[in-house]
Coordinates of C-alpha atoms and ligand atoms in Angstrom, one line a residue:
M1 CA 28.2 7.9 -24.2
S2 CA 26.5 4.7 -23.2
R3 CA 26.4 1.7 -25.5
G4 CA 23.6 1.6 -28.0
A5 CA 22.4 5.2 -27.5
V6 CA 21.6 7.3 -30.5
A7 CA 24.0 10.2 -30.9
I8 CA 22.7 13.5 -29.4
M9 CA 24.2 16.5 -31.1
E10 CA 23.0 19.3 -28.9
A11 CA 24.8 20.8 -25.9
P12 CA 24.7 18.2 -23.1
D13 CA 23.2 20.5 -20.5
M14 CA 19.7 21.1 -19.4
K15 CA 17.8 22.7 -16.6
A16 CA 16.5 20.5 -13.8
L17 CA 14.8 21.0 -10.4
R18 CA 16.9 19.1 -7.9
L19 CA 15.9 18.1 -4.4
Q20 CA 19.4 18.5 -2.9
K21 CA 18.3 17.4 0.5
I22 CA 15.1 17.6 2.6
G23 CA 13.9 21.2 2.5
S24 CA 16.2 22.3 -0.3
L25 CA 15.2 22.5 -3.9
S26 CA 17.2 24.3 -6.5
L27 CA 17.2 24.9 -10.2
T28 CA 20.5 23.5 -11.6
E29 CA 22.3 22.9 -14.8
A30 CA 22.3 19.1 -15.2
E31 CA 23.7 16.8 -17.8
K32 CA 21.1 15.9 -20.4
P33 CA 20.5 12.2 -19.8
L34 CA 22.0 9.7 -22.3
P35 CA 19.4 7.0 -22.8
R36 CA 20.6 3.5 -22.0
P37 CA 20.0 0.8 -24.7
D38 CA 16.4 0.1 -23.5
E39 CA 15.5 3.8 -22.7
L40 CA 13.9 6.7 -24.4
L41 CA 15.1 10.3 -24.1
V42 CA 11.9 12.3 -23.6
R43 CA 11.6 16.1 -23.9
I44 CA 9.1 17.0 -21.2
E45 CA 6.0 18.8 -22.3
A46 CA 4.4 19.0 -18.8
C47 CA 4.9 17.5 -15.4
G48 CA 2.3 17.9 -12.6
I49 CA 3.1 19.2 -9.1
C50 CA 1.6 16.6 -6.8
G51 CA 1.1 16.5 -3.0
T52 CA 3.7 13.8 -2.9
D53 CA 6.3 16.4 -4.2
R54 CA 5.4 18.6 -1.3
H55 CA 5.8 15.6 1.1
L56 CA 9.2 14.8 -0.5
F57 CA 10.3 18.4 0.0
K58 CA 9.3 18.2 3.7
G59 CA 10.8 14.8 4.2
E60 CA 7.3 13.3 5.0
F61 CA 7.7 10.7 2.2
P62 CA 11.0 8.8 1.8
S63 CA 13.2 9.7 -1.2
K64 CA 16.8 9.6 -2.3
P65 CA 18.2 13.1 -2.6
P66 CA 20.0 14.5 -4.5
V67 CA 17.5 13.7 -7.2
T68 CA 15.4 15.5 -9.8
I69 CA 11.8 15.1 -8.7
G70 CA 8.6 15.1 -10.8
H71 CA 6.7 11.8 -11.5
E72 CA 3.7 12.9 -13.4
F73 CA 5.1 13.7 -16.8
A74 CA 4.6 13.3 -20.6
G75 CA 6.5 14.5 -23.5
I76 CA 8.0 13.8 -27.0
V77 CA 10.6 11.1 -27.6
E78 CA 13.7 12.8 -28.9
A79 CA 16.1 9.8 -29.1
V80 CA 16.0 6.1 -28.4
G81 CA 18.5 3.6 -27.2
G82 CA 19.8 0.9 -29.6
E83 CA 17.6 -1.9 -28.2
V84 CA 14.3 0.1 -28.3
E85 CA 12.0 -1.4 -30.9
H86 CA 8.5 0.1 -30.5
F87 CA 9.1 3.8 -30.1
K88 CA 10.6 6.3 -32.6
P89 CA 11.7 9.8 -32.1
G90 CA 8.8 12.2 -32.5
V91 CA 6.1 10.2 -30.8
R92 CA 4.4 11.4 -27.6
V93 CA 4.6 9.3 -24.5
T94 CA 3.5 9.3 -20.9
G95 CA 5.7 7.7 -18.3
D96 CA 4.7 5.2 -15.6
P97 CA 7.2 6.3 -13.0
N98 CA 7.1 3.1 -10.9
I99 CA 9.7 0.5 -11.9
F100 CA 9.4 -2.9 -10.3
C101 CA 12.2 -5.4 -10.1
G102 CA 10.3 -8.5 -11.3
R103 CA 12.3 -10.9 -9.0
C104 CA 11.3 -10.2 -5.4
P105 CA 8.6 -12.2 -3.6
E106 CA 6.0 -9.5 -4.1
C107 CA 6.7 -9.2 -7.8
H108 CA 6.5 -13.0 -8.1
R109 CA 3.0 -12.9 -6.5
G110 CA 1.9 -10.3 -9.0
R111 CA 1.8 -7.5 -6.5
V112 CA 4.3 -5.5 -8.5
H113 CA 3.4 -2.1 -6.9
L114 CA 4.5 -3.5 -3.5
C115 CA 7.9 -4.6 -5.0
R116 CA 10.6 -4.5 -2.3
N117 CA 13.0 -2.9 -4.8
L118 CA 10.6 -0.4 -6.3
I119 CA 12.4 2.4 -8.0
A120 CA 10.2 5.5 -8.8
I121 CA 11.2 8.0 -11.4
G122 CA 11.1 11.4 -9.7
I123 CA 11.7 9.9 -6.2
H124 CA 14.6 7.5 -6.4
R125 CA 15.9 8.4 -9.9
N126 CA 15.8 11.6 -11.9
G127 CA 12.3 12.7 -12.9
G128 CA 10.2 15.1 -14.9
F129 CA 10.9 18.5 -13.4
A130 CA 13.6 18.9 -16.0
Q131 CA 13.8 19.6 -19.7
Y132 CA 14.5 15.9 -20.4
V133 CA 14.1 12.5 -18.7
A134 CA 15.4 9.1 -19.5
L135 CA 12.5 6.6 -19.5
P136 CA 12.8 2.8 -19.8
Q137 CA 10.7 1.7 -22.8
K138 CA 8.7 -0.7 -20.6
Q139 CA 7.5 2.3 -18.6
A140 CA 6.3 4.3 -21.6
V141 CA 2.8 4.4 -23.1
E142 CA 2.2 6.2 -26.4
L143 CA -0.3 9.1 -26.6
P144 CA -1.6 10.6 -29.8
L145 CA 0.2 13.6 -31.2
T146 CA -3.2 15.2 -31.7
L147 CA -3.8 15.3 -27.9
A148 CA -3.5 18.7 -26.1
P149 CA 0.2 18.7 -25.0
L150 CA -0.6 19.2 -21.3
W151 CA -3.1 16.4 -20.8
G152 CA -0.5 13.6 -20.7
A153 CA 0.6 14.9 -17.3
F154 CA -2.6 13.6 -15.8
C155 CA -2.1 9.9 -16.8
E156 CA -0.1 9.1 -13.6
P157 CA -2.6 10.5 -11.1
L158 CA -5.5 9.0 -13.1
A159 CA -3.7 5.6 -13.0
C160 CA -3.5 5.8 -9.2
C161 CA -7.2 6.7 -9.0
L162 CA -8.1 3.8 -11.3
H163 CA -6.4 1.3 -9.0
G164 CA -8.4 2.7 -6.1
V165 CA -11.7 2.6 -8.0
D166 CA -10.9 -0.9 -9.2
L167 CA -10.2 -2.1 -5.6
A168 CA -13.3 -0.4 -4.3
D169 CA -15.3 -2.6 -6.7
I170 CA -18.1 -0.1 -7.4
K171 CA -21.3 -1.8 -8.7
A172 CA -23.6 -0.2 -11.2
G173 CA -26.2 1.8 -9.3
A174 CA -24.0 2.1 -6.2
S175 CA -23.5 5.3 -4.2
A176 CA -20.2 7.0 -3.5
I177 CA -18.8 9.9 -1.4
V178 CA -15.6 11.7 -2.5
I179 CA -13.9 13.7 0.2
G180 CA -11.5 16.3 -1.2
G181 CA -11.8 18.6 -4.3
G182 CA -8.2 18.3 -5.5
V183 CA -7.1 16.6 -8.6
I184 CA -7.6 13.1 -7.1
G185 CA -11.1 13.9 -5.9
M186 CA -12.0 15.4 -9.4
L187 CA -10.7 12.3 -11.2
V188 CA -12.4 9.9 -8.8
V189 CA -15.8 11.6 -9.2
Q190 CA -15.5 11.0 -12.9
L191 CA -14.2 7.4 -12.5
A192 CA -16.9 6.5 -10.0
R193 CA -19.6 7.6 -12.4
L194 CA -17.9 5.8 -15.2
A195 CA -17.8 2.6 -13.1
G196 CA -21.5 2.8 -12.6
A197 CA -22.2 4.9 -9.4
A198 CA -25.6 6.4 -9.6
K199 CA -25.0 8.9 -6.8
V200 CA -21.7 10.7 -6.2
V201 CA -21.4 13.3 -3.4
L202 CA -18.3 15.4 -3.4
V203 CA -17.2 17.2 -0.2
T204 CA -15.0 20.2 -0.4
R205 CA -14.9 23.7 1.2
N206 CA -14.2 25.5 -2.0
A207 CA -17.4 26.7 -3.9
D208 CA -15.6 26.8 -7.3
K209 CA -14.5 23.2 -6.8
R210 CA -18.0 22.1 -5.9
K211 CA -19.4 23.8 -9.0
L212 CA -16.7 22.1 -11.1
A213 CA -17.4 18.7 -9.6
E214 CA -21.1 19.0 -10.4
G215 CA -20.1 19.7 -14.0
L216 CA -17.9 16.6 -14.0
G217 CA -20.6 14.2 -12.8
A218 CA -21.1 14.7 -9.0
T219 CA -24.8 14.4 -8.3
A220 CA -24.5 16.5 -5.2
T221 CA -21.8 18.5 -3.3
L222 CA -21.4 19.5 0.3
D223 CA -19.5 22.3 2.1
P224 CA -18.1 20.8 5.3
T225 CA -17.5 24.2 6.9
P226 CA -20.7 24.3 9.0
G227 CA -19.7 21.0 10.6
D228 CA -21.7 17.7 11.2
V229 CA -20.6 16.3 7.8
I230 CA -21.7 12.8 8.9
G231 CA -25.2 13.9 9.9
R232 CA -25.7 16.0 6.8
I233 CA -24.7 13.2 4.5
A234 CA -25.4 9.9 6.2
G235 CA -28.1 11.0 8.8
P236 CA -31.8 10.6 8.2
G237 CA -32.7 13.4 5.8
G238 CA -29.1 13.6 4.7
L239 CA -27.8 13.5 1.1
L240 CA -27.3 9.8 1.3
P241 CA -29.2 8.5 4.4
G242 CA -27.3 5.5 5.9
G243 CA -24.0 6.4 4.1
A244 CA -22.4 5.4 0.8
D245 CA -21.3 2.0 -0.6
V246 CA -17.9 3.5 -1.1
V247 CA -16.3 6.5 0.5
F248 CA -13.1 7.8 -1.2
E249 CA -10.8 9.8 1.1
C250 CA -8.9 12.0 -1.3
A251 CA -7.9 14.9 1.0
G252 CA -5.1 13.2 3.0
L253 CA -6.1 14.7 6.3
K254 CA -6.4 13.1 9.7
E255 CA -10.0 14.2 10.2
T256 CA -11.2 13.1 6.8
V257 CA -9.6 9.7 7.2
E258 CA -11.4 9.4 10.5
E259 CA -14.7 10.5 8.9
A260 CA -14.5 8.1 5.9
P261 CA -15.5 4.9 7.6
R262 CA -18.3 6.7 9.5
L263 CA -19.7 7.9 6.2
A264 CA -19.7 4.3 4.7
A265 CA -23.0 2.4 4.7
P266 CA -23.1 -1.0 6.5
G267 CA -21.1 -3.4 4.4
G268 CA -19.4 -0.5 2.7
V269 CA -15.8 0.5 2.0
A270 CA -13.7 3.4 3.1
M271 CA -11.0 3.7 0.5
I272 CA -8.0 5.8 1.5
L273 CA -6.4 7.5 -1.5
G274 CA -5.0 10.6 0.3
V275 CA -1.4 10.5 1.5
L276 CA -0.8 11.4 5.1
P277 CA 2.7 12.3 6.3
K278 CA 4.7 9.2 7.4
G279 CA 4.1 8.7 11.1
E280 CA 0.8 10.5 11.3
R281 CA -1.9 8.5 13.4
V282 CA -5.7 8.6 13.3
E283 CA -8.4 7.4 15.6
I284 CA -10.8 4.6 14.4
E285 CA -13.5 2.9 16.4
P286 CA -13.2 -0.9 15.7
Y287 CA -16.6 -1.6 17.3
D288 CA -18.3 0.6 14.7
L289 CA -16.3 -1.1 11.9
L290 CA -17.2 -4.6 13.3
V291 CA -21.0 -4.2 13.8
R292 CA -21.4 -2.5 10.5
E293 CA -18.8 -4.6 8.7
V294 CA -17.2 -1.6 7.2
R295 CA -13.8 -2.2 5.5
I296 CA -11.0 0.3 5.5
M297 CA -8.9 -0.1 2.4
T298 CA -5.9 1.6 1.0
S299 CA -4.7 1.8 -2.6
F300 CA -1.0 2.3 -3.5
I301 CA 0.1 3.7 -6.8
N302 CA -0.8 2.3 -10.2
P303 CA -0.2 -1.5 -10.9
F304 CA -1.2 -2.2 -14.5
T305 CA -3.5 0.8 -14.8
H306 CA -1.3 3.3 -16.6
R307 CA -2.3 2.2 -20.1
R308 CA -6.0 2.4 -19.2
A309 CA -5.4 5.9 -17.8
A310 CA -3.7 6.9 -21.0
D311 CA -6.6 5.6 -23.1
L312 CA -9.2 7.4 -20.9
I313 CA -7.4 10.7 -21.4
A314 CA -6.6 10.1 -25.1
S315 CA -10.2 9.3 -25.8
G316 CA -11.5 12.4 -23.8
T317 CA -13.5 10.1 -21.6
I318 CA -12.0 11.7 -18.5
A319 CA -11.9 15.5 -18.6
V320 CA -8.6 17.0 -17.4
E321 CA -8.5 20.4 -19.1
P322 CA -10.7 22.0 -16.3
L323 CA -8.3 20.6 -13.7
I324 CA -5.3 22.7 -14.9
S325 CA -5.2 25.7 -12.5
R326 CA -2.0 27.2 -13.8
T327 CA 1.3 26.5 -15.6
V328 CA 4.7 27.5 -14.3
G329 CA 8.3 27.3 -15.4
L330 CA 11.0 25.3 -13.6
G331 CA 12.2 28.3 -11.6
E332 CA 8.7 29.2 -10.3
A333 CA 8.0 25.6 -9.4
I334 CA 10.3 25.8 -6.3
E335 CA 8.0 28.3 -4.7
V336 CA 4.9 26.3 -5.6
I337 CA 6.3 23.0 -4.2
S338 CA 7.7 24.5 -1.0
R339 CA 4.3 26.0 0.0
P340 CA 0.9 24.3 0.5
A341 CA -1.3 24.5 -2.6
P342 CA -3.3 27.7 -2.5
R343 CA -7.0 27.3 -1.7
G344 CA -8.9 26.7 -4.9
E345 CA -6.0 25.3 -6.8
I346 CA -6.5 21.9 -8.4
R347 CA -3.4 21.2 -10.4
A348 CA -0.3 23.3 -11.2
L349 CA 1.7 22.0 -14.1
V350 CA 5.4 22.6 -14.7
L351 CA 6.4 23.4 -18.3
P352 CA 10.2 22.8 -18.2
N353 CA 10.7 23.8 -21.9
G354 CA 8.5 26.9 -21.8
Ligands
LIG1 ZN1 1.6 12.2 -7.8
LIG2 ZN1 10.1 -6.7 -7.0

């Protein structure tokens, strides 16, 4: 047992979903983690299945197998290491999975999310698709025990969206377009309204998602199926003639990344939040960007936004309940991660402890 860890009496084993190698996920018996002196042992209540998990499975996003994946988790602290001061067993926490080193040139410049030695829980070290996870105390943010137990799993994706919305610098009264009706799109619609956008248009093929987005604050929605998305939104007589101040690409597709700058108004921003497979290329017209001074921006993970995300969820300011499409056990999660998300699904959550 590691120094400073509180004694754990139960059987040392637990179930965990291991990425053994690219393309191979299995449900295994793993040793229950022993928290190091500065760590919490967290009993997972819910862990979200994210597009990144599917990319990890397919080898489209670098990882370090064998590893237990799952980076969008929350749960109850069961034990604490000997040096932990501010958390006690029994409290609920959400984990910020991204651990920066604090000593590389990027960290020293304050760009901690670009840390050269970044270690992500659920990618480089064992994560939340397991009954328990070891969480360094500096990565933990407390959530109220009165909160619905599944909501904490949305803190991580919301924190990533917050960083993107912060960078896009939406002004009160601005207009926004959100491409993609998955969890990122649904959270960005809400954040864009909260940041002051007066008009928010959500683009998605799925009619149920369009309806949901309208309930969450989208002022209009569009089905891209008939084609000419740019004309129907940014053209004369479109939903937002001239385009939007900020376009959020939340679908992670080549064609929508190409569409995003063309939907931006002159002087506007195309913010890419979707994750494309490593190596994928897109076609952009620099002349169009130049003469309309459209900026293409990207937003990577969640620097210093995790606590705000937790506060937005704890206070009920951002709705997450309608984003839960289904809950599955650890065994079923293999099937869910190894296939594309079914049409209409927003977020599947894994409940490793039933
Ligand atoms: Zn994620
Ligand atoms: Zn660093």
